[in-house]
Structures are given as structure tokens and as C-alpha cells.
Coordinates of C-alpha atoms and ligand atoms in Angstrom, one line a residue:
M6 CA 270.8 158.1 321.8
I7 CA 272.5 161.5 321.7
G8 CA 274.8 162.2 324.4
L9 CA 275.0 165.8 325.6
I10 CA 278.0 167.4 327.2
S11 CA 278.7 170.9 328.4
A12 CA 281.2 172.3 330.7
T13 CA 280.0 176.1 331.4
A14 CA 276.7 177.7 332.2
A15 CA 276.4 179.1 328.6
G16 CA 276.9 175.5 327.3
A17 CA 274.5 174.0 329.8
A18 CA 271.8 176.4 328.7
A19 CA 272.0 175.3 325.3
R20 CA 272.2 171.8 326.1
D21 CA 269.3 172.0 328.3
R22 CA 267.3 173.3 325.4
L23 CA 268.3 170.3 323.3
A24 CA 267.4 168.2 326.0
A25 CA 263.9 169.5 326.4
A26 CA 263.2 169.6 322.6
W27 CA 264.2 165.8 322.3
P28 CA 263.6 164.1 325.7
D29 CA 263.6 160.8 324.0
R30 CA 266.7 161.0 321.8
T31 CA 269.1 162.6 324.2
R32 CA 270.7 161.8 327.4
V33 CA 272.8 164.5 329.6
Y34 CA 276.2 163.5 330.7
D35 CA 277.1 165.5 333.7
G36 CA 280.5 165.5 335.7
P37 CA 283.8 166.1 334.6
V38 CA 284.1 166.6 331.0
A39 CA 286.9 164.0 329.9
E40 CA 284.8 161.2 332.1
A41 CA 281.6 162.4 330.4
V42 CA 282.8 162.2 326.7
R43 CA 284.3 158.8 327.5
L44 CA 281.0 157.5 328.7
A45 CA 279.0 159.1 326.1
F46 CA 281.4 158.0 323.1
A47 CA 281.0 154.3 324.5
E48 CA 277.1 154.5 325.2
C49 CA 275.7 156.6 322.5
E50 CA 275.3 156.7 318.7
Q51 CA 275.8 160.4 318.5
L52 CA 277.4 163.2 320.5
V53 CA 276.8 167.0 321.0
C54 CA 279.4 168.6 322.8
F55 CA 279.0 172.4 324.0
L56 CA 282.9 172.9 323.9
A57 CA 285.4 174.2 321.7
T58 CA 286.5 171.9 318.7
G59 CA 290.0 171.9 320.0
A60 CA 289.0 170.5 323.3
V61 CA 286.6 167.7 321.9
V62 CA 289.4 166.9 319.5
R63 CA 291.8 166.1 322.2
L64 CA 289.3 164.4 324.1
I65 CA 287.9 161.8 321.4
A66 CA 291.3 161.3 319.7
P67 CA 292.4 158.2 321.9
L68 CA 288.6 156.8 321.4
L69 CA 288.5 157.0 317.9
G70 CA 288.2 153.5 316.2
D71 CA 286.4 152.9 312.8
K72 CA 284.5 155.5 310.8
A73 CA 281.6 152.9 310.2
S74 CA 281.1 152.5 313.9
D75 CA 282.3 155.4 315.8
P76 CA 279.5 157.6 317.0
G77 CA 278.9 161.1 315.0
V78 CA 280.1 164.0 316.9
V79 CA 278.8 167.6 316.7
C80 CA 280.3 170.6 318.6
V81 CA 278.4 173.8 319.5
D82 CA 280.4 176.6 320.5
E83 CA 279.6 178.4 323.6
G84 CA 277.9 181.3 321.8
G85 CA 275.5 178.7 319.9
R86 CA 276.4 180.3 316.8
F87 CA 277.9 177.2 314.8
A88 CA 277.1 173.4 315.0
V89 CA 280.2 171.9 313.7
S90 CA 280.0 168.3 312.3
L91 CA 283.5 167.0 313.6
V92 CA 283.7 163.5 313.0
G93 CA 281.3 160.5 311.7
G94 CA 279.8 163.2 309.1
H95 CA 278.1 160.4 307.2
G96 CA 278.2 157.1 308.8
G97 CA 277.9 158.8 312.3
G98 CA 274.9 161.2 311.0
A99 CA 276.9 164.1 312.1
N100 CA 276.3 166.2 309.0
E101 CA 272.3 165.8 309.4
L102 CA 272.9 166.1 313.1
A103 CA 274.6 169.3 312.8
R104 CA 271.8 170.9 310.4
E105 CA 269.1 169.5 313.1
V106 CA 270.9 171.1 315.9
G107 CA 271.6 174.3 314.0
E108 CA 267.9 174.7 313.1
L109 CA 266.9 174.1 316.6
L110 CA 269.4 176.4 318.4
G111 CA 269.6 179.0 315.4
A112 CA 273.2 178.1 315.0
E113 CA 275.0 177.8 311.5
P114 CA 275.7 174.3 310.7
V115 CA 279.1 173.7 309.7
V116 CA 279.8 170.7 307.4
T117 CA 283.2 170.2 305.7
T118 CA 282.9 166.6 304.2
A119 CA 283.7 167.1 300.5
T120 CA 281.0 165.2 298.8
D121 CA 278.1 167.2 300.5
A122 CA 279.8 170.3 299.7
V123 CA 279.8 169.9 295.9
G124 CA 276.7 168.0 295.2
V125 CA 278.0 164.5 294.7
P126 CA 276.1 162.4 296.7
G127 CA 278.1 160.5 299.3
L128 CA 278.5 156.8 298.5
D129 CA 277.5 155.9 302.0
T130 CA 274.3 158.1 301.5
L131 CA 272.6 155.9 298.5
G132 CA 270.5 154.2 301.0
L133 CA 272.5 150.8 300.4
P134 CA 275.0 149.2 302.4
V135 CA 278.5 150.0 301.0
E136 CA 281.9 147.9 301.0
G137 CA 285.2 148.3 299.7
A138 CA 287.4 151.4 298.7
V139 CA 284.9 154.2 299.7
A140 CA 287.5 156.7 300.7
A141 CA 289.4 156.2 297.2
V142 CA 286.3 156.2 295.0
S143 CA 284.7 159.2 296.7
R144 CA 288.0 161.2 296.1
A145 CA 288.1 160.0 292.7
L146 CA 284.6 161.2 292.0
L147 CA 285.7 164.6 293.6
D148 CA 288.6 165.0 291.6
G149 CA 287.0 164.3 288.5
E150 CA 288.9 161.1 287.7
P151 CA 286.7 158.7 285.8
V152 CA 284.7 156.3 287.6
V153 CA 282.6 153.5 286.0
L154 CA 279.3 152.4 287.4
H155 CA 278.6 148.8 287.2
N156 CA 274.9 148.6 287.9
E157 CA 274.0 145.0 287.6
P158 CA 270.5 144.7 288.9
G159 CA 269.7 148.3 287.4
W160 CA 269.0 149.6 290.8
P161 CA 267.4 153.2 290.7
L162 CA 270.2 155.4 291.9
P163 CA 270.7 159.2 291.7
P164 CA 272.7 160.7 289.3
L165 CA 276.6 160.0 289.7
P166 CA 279.3 161.7 287.6
V167 CA 280.6 158.3 286.2
A168 CA 282.4 157.7 283.0
G169 CA 282.4 154.8 280.4
E170 CA 285.7 153.7 281.3
G171 CA 288.3 154.4 284.1
A172 CA 290.4 153.0 286.9
Y173 CA 287.8 153.3 289.6
G174 CA 284.4 151.7 290.0
I175 CA 281.3 151.5 291.8
R176 CA 279.6 148.0 291.5
V177 CA 276.0 147.6 292.6
T178 CA 275.6 143.8 293.0
D179 CA 274.5 141.0 295.3
R180 CA 277.2 138.8 294.2
L181 CA 280.4 138.2 296.5
V182 CA 283.3 140.0 294.6
E183 CA 286.9 140.1 295.2
S184 CA 287.7 143.3 296.8
S185 CA 289.6 146.1 295.2
E186 CA 291.4 148.9 296.2
R187 CA 289.7 151.1 293.6
E188 CA 286.1 149.5 293.7
V189 CA 283.2 150.3 296.0
V190 CA 280.5 147.8 296.2
L191 CA 277.0 148.8 296.9
R192 CA 274.5 146.1 298.3
P193 CA 271.0 146.3 296.6
P194 CA 268.2 144.6 298.6
T195 CA 267.6 142.2 295.7
L196 CA 267.5 138.7 297.5
V197 CA 264.6 136.8 299.3
V198 CA 265.2 133.8 301.2
G199 CA 262.3 131.5 301.5
V200 CA 262.4 129.5 304.7
G201 CA 260.7 126.5 306.0
A202 CA 261.0 125.1 309.7
S203 CA 259.5 122.6 311.9
K204 CA 258.0 123.7 315.2
G205 CA 261.0 124.3 317.4
A206 CA 263.9 124.6 314.8
P207 CA 266.6 126.2 316.5
A208 CA 267.5 129.7 315.2
D209 CA 271.3 128.6 314.6
E210 CA 270.3 125.8 312.5
V211 CA 268.1 128.3 310.5
L212 CA 270.8 130.9 310.2
E213 CA 273.6 128.6 309.3
L214 CA 271.4 127.0 306.5
V215 CA 270.8 130.3 305.2
E216 CA 274.2 131.5 305.3
G217 CA 275.5 128.5 304.2
A218 CA 273.4 128.6 300.9
L219 CA 274.2 132.2 300.4
R220 CA 278.0 131.6 300.8
E221 CA 278.0 128.4 298.3
A222 CA 276.0 130.3 295.8
G223 CA 278.5 133.5 296.0
L224 CA 275.9 135.7 297.2
S225 CA 276.2 138.5 299.9
R226 CA 274.0 138.3 303.1
R227 CA 274.0 142.2 302.9
S228 CA 271.6 142.0 299.9
V229 CA 269.0 140.1 301.7
A230 CA 266.0 141.9 301.9
A231 CA 263.6 139.6 303.9
L232 CA 263.1 136.1 305.2
V233 CA 260.1 134.9 303.6
T234 CA 257.7 132.1 304.6
V235 CA 254.0 130.9 305.0
D236 CA 251.7 132.6 307.6
A237 CA 251.5 129.8 310.0
K238 CA 255.5 130.1 310.7
A239 CA 255.0 134.1 311.1
G240 CA 256.0 133.6 314.8
E241 CA 258.3 130.5 314.6
P242 CA 261.0 131.6 317.1
G243 CA 264.1 130.0 315.0
I244 CA 262.9 132.0 311.9
V245 CA 262.2 135.1 314.0
A246 CA 265.7 135.1 315.6
A247 CA 267.4 134.4 312.4
A248 CA 265.9 137.2 310.6
E249 CA 266.7 139.4 313.6
R250 CA 270.4 138.5 313.4
L251 CA 270.5 139.3 309.8
G252 CA 268.8 142.3 310.2
V253 CA 265.6 141.8 308.0
P254 CA 262.0 141.5 308.2
V255 CA 260.0 138.2 308.3
V256 CA 257.4 138.5 305.4
T257 CA 254.7 135.9 305.2
Y258 CA 252.2 134.5 302.7
A259 CA 248.9 132.7 302.9
A260 CA 249.2 128.8 302.3
E261 CA 246.8 129.0 299.3
E262 CA 248.8 131.6 297.8
L263 CA 251.9 129.6 298.2
A264 CA 250.1 126.5 296.7
A265 CA 249.5 128.2 293.7
V266 CA 253.0 128.8 292.9
E267 CA 254.9 126.7 290.5
V268 CA 258.2 125.2 292.1
P269 CA 260.8 122.8 291.0
N270 CA 260.8 120.6 294.3
P271 CA 257.1 120.0 295.9
S272 CA 256.8 117.7 298.6
D273 CA 254.0 116.0 300.7
A274 CA 255.2 117.1 304.3
P275 CA 254.6 120.6 304.2
L276 CA 251.3 119.9 302.3
A277 CA 250.0 117.9 305.3
A278 CA 251.5 120.2 307.8
V279 CA 250.6 123.8 306.6
G280 CA 248.6 123.3 303.4
T281 CA 251.0 123.9 300.6
P282 CA 253.2 121.7 298.7
S283 CA 256.1 124.1 299.2
V284 CA 257.1 126.6 301.6
A285 CA 260.7 127.8 301.1
E286 CA 260.6 127.9 297.3
A287 CA 257.2 129.0 296.8
S288 CA 257.4 131.8 299.2
A289 CA 260.8 132.9 297.8
L290 CA 259.2 132.7 294.3
A291 CA 255.7 134.3 295.4
E292 CA 256.6 137.7 293.9
G293 CA 258.5 136.4 290.9
G294 CA 262.4 136.5 290.3
E295 CA 265.0 134.0 289.6
L296 CA 265.5 130.8 291.7
L297 CA 269.3 130.8 292.5
V298 CA 269.4 128.3 295.2
P299 CA 266.8 125.7 295.0
K300 CA 265.2 124.2 298.1
R301 CA 268.0 122.8 300.5
K302 CA 267.7 121.1 303.9
S303 CA 269.9 122.0 307.1
V304 CA 272.0 119.6 308.2
R305 CA 272.4 118.5 311.8
A306 CA 275.5 117.4 313.8
D307 CA 273.8 114.8 315.5
G308 CA 272.4 113.1 312.3
A309 CA 268.8 113.9 313.4
P310 CA 266.3 115.0 310.5
A311 CA 266.6 118.4 309.2
M312 CA 264.2 121.0 310.9
A313 CA 264.7 123.9 308.4
T314 CA 264.8 124.3 304.6
C315 CA 265.6 127.4 302.5
A316 CA 265.5 128.7 299.0
V317 CA 267.1 131.8 297.4
V318 CA 265.7 134.0 294.8
R319 CA 266.9 137.3 293.3
R320 CA 264.0 139.7 292.4
P321 CA 264.5 142.1 289.7
A322 CA 265.1 145.9 290.6
R323 CA 262.1 147.9 290.9
G324 CA 261.8 151.6 289.8
R325 CA 260.8 154.4 292.2
L326 CA 258.3 157.0 291.5
A327 CA 258.2 159.6 294.1
V328 CA 255.2 161.9 294.0
V329 CA 256.4 165.1 295.7
G330 CA 254.7 168.2 296.8
L331 CA 256.5 171.5 296.8
G332 CA 254.5 173.3 298.8
P333 CA 252.9 176.7 298.0
G334 CA 256.1 178.4 297.0
A335 CA 258.3 179.3 299.9
R336 CA 261.6 177.4 300.1
D337 CA 261.0 176.9 304.0
L338 CA 257.5 175.5 303.3
L339 CA 259.1 172.7 301.2
T340 CA 259.6 169.7 303.7
P341 CA 263.0 168.1 304.2
R342 CA 261.5 164.8 303.0
A343 CA 260.7 166.4 299.6
K344 CA 263.9 167.9 299.5
A345 CA 265.6 164.6 300.0
E346 CA 263.4 162.9 297.3
L347 CA 264.3 165.7 294.9
R348 CA 268.1 164.9 295.5
R349 CA 267.6 161.2 295.3
A350 CA 265.9 161.4 291.7
S351 CA 267.7 160.7 288.4
V352 CA 265.0 162.0 286.5
L353 CA 262.4 164.8 287.4
V354 CA 259.2 165.2 285.7
G355 CA 256.9 168.3 286.2
L356 CA 255.4 171.7 284.9
D357 CA 258.2 174.3 283.9
Q358 CA 257.2 176.8 286.4
Y359 CA 257.5 174.3 289.3
V360 CA 260.8 173.0 288.3
D361 CA 262.0 176.5 288.2
Q362 CA 260.9 176.6 291.8
I363 CA 263.5 173.8 293.0
R364 CA 266.0 173.7 290.2
D365 CA 268.9 174.7 292.4
L366 CA 268.3 171.6 294.5
L367 CA 268.7 169.0 291.9
R368 CA 271.9 167.2 291.7
P369 CA 274.0 167.7 288.7
G370 CA 273.3 165.2 286.0
T371 CA 269.4 165.1 286.8
R372 CA 267.3 164.7 283.6
V373 CA 264.7 167.2 283.6
L374 CA 261.6 166.5 281.9
E375 CA 259.4 169.5 281.9
S376 CA 256.5 170.5 280.0
G377 CA 254.0 173.6 279.8
L378 CA 250.5 173.6 281.3
G379 CA 248.1 171.2 280.2
A380 CA 250.1 168.3 279.1
E381 CA 249.2 166.6 282.4
E382 CA 248.4 163.1 281.3
E383 CA 251.6 163.0 279.3
R384 CA 253.4 164.1 282.3
A385 CA 252.1 161.2 284.1
R386 CA 252.7 158.8 281.6
T387 CA 256.4 159.8 281.2
A388 CA 256.9 159.6 285.0
V389 CA 255.7 156.3 285.1
E390 CA 257.3 154.8 281.9
E391 CA 260.9 156.3 283.6
A392 CA 260.1 154.4 286.6
R393 CA 259.4 151.5 284.7
K394 CA 262.9 151.5 283.1
G395 CA 264.2 151.1 286.5
Q396 CA 264.9 155.2 287.1
A397 CA 264.4 157.0 290.4
V398 CA 262.0 159.3 289.4
A399 CA 260.3 162.6 291.2
L400 CA 257.2 163.9 289.8
I401 CA 256.5 167.2 291.2
G402 CA 253.4 169.4 291.9
S403 CA 252.9 172.5 293.9
G404 CA 251.2 172.4 297.1
D405 CA 250.5 168.7 297.7
A406 CA 250.9 166.6 294.5
G407 CA 247.8 164.6 295.4
V408 CA 245.5 167.7 295.6
Y409 CA 244.1 168.8 292.1
A410 CA 247.3 167.6 290.7
M411 CA 249.6 164.8 289.4
A412 CA 249.5 161.9 292.0
S413 CA 246.2 160.5 290.5
P414 CA 246.9 160.7 287.0
A415 CA 250.2 159.2 287.5
L416 CA 249.0 156.2 289.7
A417 CA 245.9 155.6 287.4
E418 CA 248.8 154.6 284.9
A419 CA 251.2 153.0 287.1
S420 CA 251.2 149.1 287.6
D421 CA 252.6 147.0 290.6
D422 CA 256.0 146.6 289.3
I423 CA 257.3 150.0 290.6
D424 CA 257.4 151.2 294.0
V425 CA 255.8 154.5 294.7
I426 CA 256.4 157.0 297.3
G427 CA 254.3 159.8 298.3
V428 CA 255.5 162.9 299.8
P429 CA 252.8 165.2 301.2
G430 CA 253.2 169.0 300.8
V431 CA 251.5 172.1 302.2
T432 CA 248.4 172.5 300.3
A433 CA 247.1 176.1 298.9
A434 CA 244.1 175.7 301.6
L435 CA 246.4 175.2 304.5
A436 CA 248.9 177.8 303.3
A437 CA 246.0 180.5 302.9
A438 CA 244.4 179.3 306.0
A439 CA 247.6 180.1 307.9
I440 CA 247.6 183.7 306.7
L441 CA 243.9 184.4 307.3
G442 CA 243.9 183.2 310.9
A443 CA 242.1 180.0 311.9
P444 CA 239.3 179.7 309.2
L445 CA 239.6 175.6 309.3
G446 CA 239.1 175.1 312.9
H447 CA 236.1 173.1 312.1
D448 CA 234.6 170.8 309.1
H449 CA 235.8 172.2 305.8
V450 CA 236.0 171.0 302.3
S451 CA 237.7 171.9 299.4
I452 CA 236.1 172.5 295.8
S453 CA 237.8 173.2 292.6
L454 CA 235.7 175.5 290.4
S455 CA 237.3 174.4 287.3
D456 CA 234.8 172.8 284.9
L457 CA 237.3 171.8 282.3
H458 CA 237.3 168.0 283.6
T459 CA 234.3 168.3 285.7
P460 CA 230.7 169.2 284.7
W461 CA 229.3 172.2 286.1
E462 CA 226.2 170.2 287.5
V463 CA 228.6 167.9 289.6
I464 CA 230.4 171.1 291.1
E465 CA 227.2 172.9 291.8
R466 CA 225.9 169.9 293.6
R467 CA 228.8 169.7 295.9
V468 CA 228.5 173.5 296.7
R469 CA 225.0 173.0 297.5
A470 CA 225.7 170.1 299.7
A471 CA 228.5 172.2 301.7
A472 CA 226.0 175.1 301.8
E473 CA 223.2 173.1 303.3
A474 CA 225.7 171.1 305.6
D475 CA 227.3 174.6 306.9
I476 CA 230.8 173.5 306.0
V477 CA 233.8 175.9 305.4
V478 CA 234.5 175.9 301.9
T479 CA 237.9 176.8 300.0
F480 CA 237.5 177.3 296.3
Y481 CA 240.6 176.3 294.4
N482 CA 240.8 177.4 290.6
P483 CA 238.0 180.0 291.5
R484 CA 238.3 182.2 288.4
S485 CA 240.3 182.4 285.2
R486 CA 240.0 184.9 282.0
G487 CA 237.7 182.4 280.1
R488 CA 235.8 181.2 283.3
D489 CA 234.3 184.2 285.3
W490 CA 230.6 183.2 286.1
Q491 CA 231.5 180.3 288.3
L492 CA 232.6 182.0 291.5
P493 CA 229.6 184.6 291.7
K494 CA 227.3 181.6 291.1
A495 CA 228.9 179.4 293.8
L496 CA 228.9 182.4 296.3
A497 CA 225.4 183.1 295.6
I498 CA 224.6 179.3 296.5
L499 CA 226.4 179.7 299.8
A500 CA 224.7 183.1 300.5
G501 CA 221.7 181.3 300.4
H502 CA 222.3 179.7 303.6
R503 CA 224.9 182.1 305.3
E504 CA 224.5 185.6 306.4
P505 CA 225.9 188.4 304.1
A506 CA 228.3 189.3 306.7
T507 CA 229.9 185.7 306.7
P508 CA 233.7 186.2 306.5
V509 CA 235.4 185.4 303.4
G510 CA 239.3 185.2 302.9
V511 CA 241.2 185.9 299.6
V512 CA 244.7 184.8 299.6
R513 CA 246.9 185.2 296.4
N514 CA 250.3 183.8 295.9
A515 CA 250.5 182.6 299.4
S516 CA 253.9 182.3 300.5
R517 CA 255.3 183.7 297.2
P518 CA 257.0 187.0 297.1
D519 CA 254.1 188.8 295.8
E520 CA 251.6 187.3 298.4
S521 CA 248.5 189.2 299.3
A522 CA 245.4 188.5 301.5
R523 CA 242.2 190.1 302.1
L524 CA 239.5 189.4 304.5
T525 CA 236.0 190.5 303.3
T526 CA 232.3 189.1 303.5
L527 CA 230.1 187.2 301.3
A528 CA 228.2 190.4 300.2
E529 CA 231.3 192.5 299.7
L530 CA 233.5 190.1 298.0
D531 CA 234.5 191.7 294.4
P532 CA 235.2 188.5 292.2
A533 CA 237.3 190.9 289.9
T534 CA 239.8 190.6 292.9
V535 CA 240.1 187.0 292.3
D536 CA 242.2 185.0 289.7
M537 CA 243.8 181.5 289.2
M538 CA 246.7 182.3 291.7
T539 CA 244.0 182.7 294.5
V540 CA 242.1 180.6 296.7
V541 CA 239.1 181.7 298.4
T542 CA 237.7 180.5 301.9
V543 CA 234.1 181.3 302.8
G544 CA 233.3 180.8 306.5
N545 CA 230.3 178.7 307.9
T546 CA 227.7 180.5 310.2
A547 CA 230.0 180.4 313.2
T548 CA 233.0 182.1 311.6
R549 CA 233.9 185.4 312.9
D550 CA 236.1 188.3 312.0
I551 CA 238.2 188.7 315.3
A552 CA 240.9 191.6 315.4
G553 CA 241.2 191.2 311.6
R554 CA 241.6 187.3 311.6
M555 CA 239.3 184.8 310.2
V556 CA 238.2 182.4 313.0
T557 CA 236.1 179.3 313.0
P558 CA 235.3 177.9 316.5
R559 CA 235.9 174.4 317.2
G560 CA 232.2 174.2 318.2
Y561 CA 232.8 173.7 322.0
R562 CA 229.8 174.3 323.9
W563 CA 231.2 177.4 325.8
Q564 CA 232.1 179.0 322.4
E565 CA 228.4 178.6 321.9
G566 CA 227.8 180.6 324.8
T567 CA 230.1 183.3 323.7
R568 CA 228.5 184.1 320.5
Ligands
LIG7 N1 248.1 170.8 294.0 C1 247.9 172.3 294.5 C2 246.6 172.8 293.9 C3 246.7 172.9 292.2 S1 245.1 173.4 291.6 C4 248.0 172.5 296.0 O1 247.7 171.5 296.9 O2 247.7 173.6 296.4 C5 245.6 175.1 291.4 C6 244.9 176.0 292.3 O3 245.6 176.2 293.4 C7 245.2 177.6 291.7 O4 244.3 177.9 291.0 C8 244.9 178.0 293.0 O5 243.5 178.2 293.4 C9 245.5 177.4 294.3 N2 246.8 177.7 294.5 C10 247.9 176.8 294.5 N3 249.1 177.6 295.0 C11 248.6 178.7 295.6 C12 249.2 179.8 296.3 N4 250.7 179.8 296.4 N5 248.3 180.8 296.8 C13 247.2 180.7 296.3 N6 246.5 179.6 295.7 C14 247.1 178.8 295.1

């Protein structure tokens, strides 16, 4: 929850805008400001104060505790010009909140945290729990002092300015290690704990068993990714509660699946009860990995028979392949999620012209593998190979990377030993539609006129089907120097089923600096005005030119009447 506090009428107006925009995320604290801040500080994860920074500093000073648990605080000045991330920049999410609030109120976000400022990722922003000397090592990174990275599992990380040797260190490990004043420990989610439990096993018994097993094996509970068990135990209260307290999900497998997993310590009891000779070991090993703690049983103080078993497995790190759509061109049509993935990558793969579109966003040290037009399959293979090596890879494409682009060749190459994350982008058809008006208000298709990889017969059959079904059509790859007869042919097929006056929108370089758009008709379209930077959208029989905008009715009955 975000607590909102204001003192004056101007502050209250801005506060109300925020409250209206985020009704489920915010709570307004009225009344005397000092009391409001104190209450909100205790009850909320974040605060936005529409007050001077000086006032807020004085009010929260006595409340500040620990940077890991304190709420993030953002100050917005009475004029609504600046959204200042005051405390809790990373841990409290205040930097991100300042940006969000800034966006909403039209205020400039002010972020002074050093790591955000110079492009070194904050150690607490890498998506892994972090322990140890965060402040000292961050400072060392910023000061350019040598920092050594010990990435034990080979976890996919963004580029970090690290050296071969030095006094400071970043260690990625699931092992319990002695704390040092010069080392940060990042906890990768590499451990899975297989759990078996008889009906009614108490949560405390399960939790103590799991924590004891981890402790004795020298493993951190913060590296546990999941509790795993057999389907039949998915709702077993003791397991569910233990997972909740560890802050991890419960993942389950079918008994037949577990019965097929080879384990060192099978037994007859679970075979009779749930149909597999092993639950704890088999579920922990179901997706491979190294058995660090073989099956062990809980110990009960009253000497009664154990009700829980567990086993711990370390899974190998998985590389990460993000398939990222960059949008049609304009920076503000690049989604925040796409931006975050670009900054998370250690390797970027893409066509050189698309790399140019986002080069300034990449973290220093990102390895860029760019290639020219054509080498599509090679790019796909390179991206997958790098991810298999354990890298964090971003494979980029313009528009949406899944639309006539890199996602399918890449996923055709990819095996299940890497994680794949898709980030959607604004595809050309949508960028063009927004410029033209509302041409896609009813059913529509995209058809690529490139017969490089698709026989023309197939393309023609699809154009014919769209024509017969009266569907709005957007043509991608409509025309190039070597391919000039396909567009007239496709338009002729559509003209067989639509009036000559049917609106046609031609948009070139949508959202790029030399954007241009024209609304014409099937009869009047001059193919010479179309090239490879263009999409062509042909309306259906209901599409109209209304005040110079291309509009396809949604097909409501009342609209039929107005035609
Ligand atoms: N993945 C891309 C499409 C790649 S195919 C996307 O989702 O948009 C390449 C074709 O897309 C081009 O020939 C052109 O027809 C179209 N295209 C891509 N970007 C465009 C833009 N900004 N304006 C107009 N057409 C565009």
C-alpha cells in the first residue's frame, strides 16, 4: 500500500489525482501531517508526501530504522514539478515510485542513488536476495575499485564492472559463507526441497525438518526456489504452511512421474500410500540436479513416528533468453518491460539497425552481437547458444519480436534447458492503425507479401480467404525493389469483393522521424508510393473515411442502421 500525505490545497489536488489513478494501491492519510506521516510510515510499504523535503526529513528522521525494511519515501513539491526519491531508493522502491509518480503527474523524477546514476546496476536490483556488505561493495564499484565476481552456479547476471582480483567481492552462492566486510552475497534460487508428509503433519515439524537439513548441509534458506512434492500432497496443510513461511511456492508432480525417477532411498510406505516409492527424493530430483541431502526424517520430541521427510537438490543455473520487441521506432513506444530486459542482459543479439535504436540503453559491458539483414537463422542460433552457456541474452526485433521476426526461429532452436521470456512490442499494424484512426475495429488479419520464405500460391490463397470473409487486411513487407507485382495482385483480389471506394491506409515509418501516412482507396492507391518501410491496411466493406480518419465499425446493429 502507498500512503499519501498532503498539507495544502495544491498538495491535496495532486494527491487526489494519484489516489484516483491508483485506487487499489493507495490510501489517503488525512489530519495533522506529523501524525499522518507516523501512521503511514508504520502501515505502508511506500509513502508519497506532497510536502517540502525539509519537512519530510524532519518528520521521518525519528522513524527511520533499517534500509531493508523501511518504506520507500517520495516527496512531491507543492507545484507538482518534481518527484524526489528521498529514502529507500532501491530496497523501498522509491526510485521506481518517483518515476511512476513523475509520469502520472507530469513531474520530473529526481533520483540521486549513485548506482542508478552511472549505469552500474544496484546490487539489490539484480533480482536475487542480497546479504553482506552492500554499501561497501557498491561504493567500490562506483569508485572503480577492483571487485571480484565469484559466480558459483554461473547464474545469468547483467554485466558488472568486475576485475580478476581485488579486495572487494560479489559472491553468488547458495552455501552459507562467513560474512566479510568486503563481500556481498547474492542468493540464487538454485535449491529445491522435496517434501513428503503423512496426513496432518504439523507445519512446525515440516519447517524444522527442512531448515535443519539446510543448516546442517551448510545451505542458505534464501536460495530455496520451491518445496516440491507429489500431486496428492499439494494441499497438505503442513507443507503449504511451511512453504508460505519460507516464502516459496509448492510445486507438485504426478505419482507416475516420480515413480520413474531413480533415487538412492526408495521405500514401500509411500508406494502403498501415493503410488511412488519415493516422494521427497524423487520430486527433488524430478528435473535433474545434484542430491545434496538424501532423504531424512523429522524427529519428534515425544518419540512418536516421523510424519515428514525431506531431501535437498541443487539444480544447475539456467541461461535466460528474453525475446524483446522494441516497438515501431519511437522511444516512448518501447515498453518499460522491454527496457528492463535490455538492461538485464549481458549479451544482446539483433539486426544492426535495431541495435542502433536502443544502444544508449545498454549497460556498459553488454556484449553486442549484431549482424546485417538476412542472417536471421544465424542470429537465432547465436542467441540460443549464448543462453545455453548460462548468459542473460536479449534477442531483439522491431515491433513485436514474434511477428514476422526472431521469436519463432529462436524458439525452434531452443531446448528446455533455458528460460525463455517473451516481451511483447507494438507491432507495425497497431502503430499504423493508431495513426490512421480505427481501421482494426472489427476482425482483421496481417499478411506478409514476402514470397522469400513462403510460396506465392500460399500467400494468394490467404489473401483470397480474407477477401471472401470480408476481413480487414494489413500487408507487411508489401513491396521492395525486387518484388513489385505482389501488392497490385493482392489488391486486385480484394477488389473482387470490395468497392473501389474502400478506404486503404498507407503508413510509412510509423513513429519514426520521417513518418508519413495517407488515406486513399482501393481504386486510387498508387503502389509506387509503397516500399519496405510501409504497411498497407485495406478496410472491409463497412470501413469508412470519417473526417479523414479510417474507421471500421464494430458491427453493432445500430451502426448498420446509420450506414
Ligand atoms: N516484427 C515487425 C515486423 C517485421 S516485418 C513488427 O512487429 O512490426 C517488416 C515489415 O514490417 C516492413 O516491411 C513493414 O511492412 C513493417 N514495418 C515495421 N516497422 C514499421 C514502421 N515503423 N512503419 C511502417 N511499417 C513498418
